[in-house]
CSV table of C-alpha atoms in Angstrom, one decimal:
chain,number,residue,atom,x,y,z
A,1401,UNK,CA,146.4,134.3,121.1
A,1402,UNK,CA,149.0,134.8,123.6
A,1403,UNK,CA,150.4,138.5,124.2
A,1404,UNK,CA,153.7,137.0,122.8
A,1405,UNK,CA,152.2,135.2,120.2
A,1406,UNK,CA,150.8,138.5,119.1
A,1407,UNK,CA,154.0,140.4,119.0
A,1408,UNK,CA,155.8,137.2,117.1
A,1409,UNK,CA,152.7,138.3,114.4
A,1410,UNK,CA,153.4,142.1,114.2
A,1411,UNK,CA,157.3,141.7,113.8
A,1412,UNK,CA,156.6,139.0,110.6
A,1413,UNK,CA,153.9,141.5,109.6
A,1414,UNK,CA,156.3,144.0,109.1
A,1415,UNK,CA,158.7,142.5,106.5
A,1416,UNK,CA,160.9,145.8,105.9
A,1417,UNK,CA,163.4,147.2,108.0
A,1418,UNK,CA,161.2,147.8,111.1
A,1419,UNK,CA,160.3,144.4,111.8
A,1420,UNK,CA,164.1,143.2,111.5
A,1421,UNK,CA,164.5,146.0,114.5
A,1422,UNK,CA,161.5,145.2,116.9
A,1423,UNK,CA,162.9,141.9,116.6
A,1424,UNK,CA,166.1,143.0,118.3
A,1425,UNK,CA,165.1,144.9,120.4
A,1426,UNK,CA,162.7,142.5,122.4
A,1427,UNK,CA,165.6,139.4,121.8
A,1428,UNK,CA,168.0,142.0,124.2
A,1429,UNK,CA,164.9,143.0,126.6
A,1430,UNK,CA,163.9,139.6,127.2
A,1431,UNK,CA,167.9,138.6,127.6
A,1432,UNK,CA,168.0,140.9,130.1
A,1433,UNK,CA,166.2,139.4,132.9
A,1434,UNK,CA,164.5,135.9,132.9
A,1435,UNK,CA,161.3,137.6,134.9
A,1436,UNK,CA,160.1,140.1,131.8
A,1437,UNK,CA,156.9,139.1,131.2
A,1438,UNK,CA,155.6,139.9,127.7
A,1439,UNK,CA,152.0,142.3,127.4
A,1440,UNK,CA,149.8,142.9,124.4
A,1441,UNK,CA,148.6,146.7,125.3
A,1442,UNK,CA,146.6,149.8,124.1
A,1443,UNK,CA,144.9,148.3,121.0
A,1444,UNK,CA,148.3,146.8,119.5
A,1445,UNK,CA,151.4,147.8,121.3
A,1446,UNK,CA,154.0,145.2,122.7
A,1447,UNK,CA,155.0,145.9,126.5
A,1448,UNK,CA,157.2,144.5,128.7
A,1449,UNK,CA,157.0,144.6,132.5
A,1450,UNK,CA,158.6,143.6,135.6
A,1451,UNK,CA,156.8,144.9,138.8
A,1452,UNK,CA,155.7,147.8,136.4
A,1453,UNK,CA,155.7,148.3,132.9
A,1454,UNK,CA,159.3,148.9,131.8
A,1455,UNK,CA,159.1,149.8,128.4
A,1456,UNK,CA,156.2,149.9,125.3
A,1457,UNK,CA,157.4,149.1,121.7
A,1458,UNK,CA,155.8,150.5,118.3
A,1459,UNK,CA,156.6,150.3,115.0
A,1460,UNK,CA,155.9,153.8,113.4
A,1461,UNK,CA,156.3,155.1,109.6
A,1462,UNK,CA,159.8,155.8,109.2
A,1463,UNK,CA,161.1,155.0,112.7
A,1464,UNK,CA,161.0,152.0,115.9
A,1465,UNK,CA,160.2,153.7,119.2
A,1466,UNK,CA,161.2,152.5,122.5
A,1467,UNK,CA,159.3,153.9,125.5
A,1468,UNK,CA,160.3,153.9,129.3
A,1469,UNK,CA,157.5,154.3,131.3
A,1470,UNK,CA,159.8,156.0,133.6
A,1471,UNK,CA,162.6,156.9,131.7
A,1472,UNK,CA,163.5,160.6,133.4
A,1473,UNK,CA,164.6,158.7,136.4
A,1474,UNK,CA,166.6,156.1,135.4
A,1475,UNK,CA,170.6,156.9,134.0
A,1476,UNK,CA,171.3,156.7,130.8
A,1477,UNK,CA,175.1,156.8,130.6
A,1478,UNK,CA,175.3,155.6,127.3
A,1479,UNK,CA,173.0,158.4,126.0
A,1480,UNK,CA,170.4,156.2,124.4
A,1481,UNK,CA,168.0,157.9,124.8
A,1482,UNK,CA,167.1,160.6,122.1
A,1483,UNK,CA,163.9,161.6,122.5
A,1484,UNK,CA,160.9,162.6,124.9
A,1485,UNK,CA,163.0,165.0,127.0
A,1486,UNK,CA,160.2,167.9,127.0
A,1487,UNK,CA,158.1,165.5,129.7
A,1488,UNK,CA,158.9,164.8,133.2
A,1489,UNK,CA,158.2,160.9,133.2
A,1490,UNK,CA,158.8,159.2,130.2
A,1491,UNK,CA,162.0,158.7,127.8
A,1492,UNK,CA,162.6,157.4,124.3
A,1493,UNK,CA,164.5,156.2,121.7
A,1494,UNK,CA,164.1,156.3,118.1
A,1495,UNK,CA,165.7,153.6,116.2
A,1496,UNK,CA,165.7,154.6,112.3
A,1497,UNK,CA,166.5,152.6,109.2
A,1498,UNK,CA,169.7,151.3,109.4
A,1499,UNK,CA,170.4,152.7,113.2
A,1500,UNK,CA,172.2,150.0,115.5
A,1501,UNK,CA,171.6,149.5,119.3
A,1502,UNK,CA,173.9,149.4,121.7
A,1503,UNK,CA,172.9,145.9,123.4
A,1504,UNK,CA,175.2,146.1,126.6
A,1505,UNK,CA,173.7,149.6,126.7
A,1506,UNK,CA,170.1,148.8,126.8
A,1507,UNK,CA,170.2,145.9,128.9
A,1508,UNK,CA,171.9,147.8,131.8
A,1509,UNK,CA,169.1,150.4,130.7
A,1510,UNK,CA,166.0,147.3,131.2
A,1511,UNK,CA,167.5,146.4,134.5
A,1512,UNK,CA,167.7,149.8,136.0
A,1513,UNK,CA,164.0,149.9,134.9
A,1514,UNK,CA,163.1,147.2,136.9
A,1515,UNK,CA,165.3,147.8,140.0
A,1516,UNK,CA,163.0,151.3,139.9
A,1517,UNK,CA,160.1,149.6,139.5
A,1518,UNK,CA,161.0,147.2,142.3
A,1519,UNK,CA,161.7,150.1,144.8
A,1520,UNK,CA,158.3,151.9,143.6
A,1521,UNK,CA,156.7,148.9,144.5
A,1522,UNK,CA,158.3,147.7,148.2
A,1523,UNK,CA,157.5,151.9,148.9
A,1524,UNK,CA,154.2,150.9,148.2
A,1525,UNK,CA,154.2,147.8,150.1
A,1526,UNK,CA,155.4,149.7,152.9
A,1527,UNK,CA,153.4,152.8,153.7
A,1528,UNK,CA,151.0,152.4,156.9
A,1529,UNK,CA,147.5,151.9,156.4
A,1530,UNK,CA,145.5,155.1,157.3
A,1531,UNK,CA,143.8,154.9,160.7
A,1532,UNK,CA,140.5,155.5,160.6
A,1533,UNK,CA,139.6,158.9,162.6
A,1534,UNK,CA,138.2,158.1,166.2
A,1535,UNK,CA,135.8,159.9,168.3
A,1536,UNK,CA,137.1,160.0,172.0
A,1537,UNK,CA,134.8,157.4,174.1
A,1538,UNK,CA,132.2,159.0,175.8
A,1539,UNK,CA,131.3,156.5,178.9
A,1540,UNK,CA,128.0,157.4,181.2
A,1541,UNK,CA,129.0,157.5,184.5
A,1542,UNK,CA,126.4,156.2,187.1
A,1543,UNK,CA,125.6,158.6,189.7
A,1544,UNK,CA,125.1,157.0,193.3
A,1545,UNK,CA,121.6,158.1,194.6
A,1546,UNK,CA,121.0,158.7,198.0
């Protein structure tokens, strides 16, 4: 079973609220840019990466939760997100029963994900190899006999 195949499965397993959600949610991530590939992570969580993992899906209790793997450094304008401030990396947001999404909102959010991811990786791509330490060259100098 595909990763995407698997995340069709959860969102028809959950038949209340929570699946209707997921389901949004991944129909305006994957909108966002024809390049998200979809990942089947961490013993059951839906992920979707560009260059990086943007953002991890899971269906809780009471609540959806969207999480940016990098979430403190992107903008967030639009103030989506509501939780996972008390960390330095990661960023949330907690979709409860009857909460709507701003679409325009998240996509802008997606796509500033991947343009960070993109720049994490060329940095990457760029840094010089490390030059192995060298010993000076000692060279034996023939002495002229007499």
């Amino acid at each position: 079973m595909t990763a995407s195949e698997r995340i069709d499965q959860m969102i028809e397993d959950l038949t209340d609220w929570r699946g209707k959600t997921l389901a949004g949610l991944r129909k305006s991530i994957l909108a966002a840019d024809s390049e998200i590939i979809e990942e089947w992570k961490w013993m059951g969580s839906p992920v979707w990466s560009r260059d990086g993992i943007i953002a991890v899906g899971n269906a809780h209790k009471g609540k959806v939760k969207l999480t940016f793997m990098y979430g403190a450094q992107l903008p967030d304008p639009d103030k989506l997100f509501n939780t996972g401030f008390e960390g330095n990396v990661r960023r949330a947001i907690d979709l409860f029963e009857g909460d709507k999404i701003n679409d325009r909102a998240l996509k802008a959010l997606i796509r500033a994900a991947i343009e960070l991811n993109q720049a994490k990786s060329s940095k990457t791509a760029k840094k010089p190899a490390k030059k192995a330490a060298t010993k000076p060259v000692t060279r034996a100098v023939a002495k002229n006999k007499p």
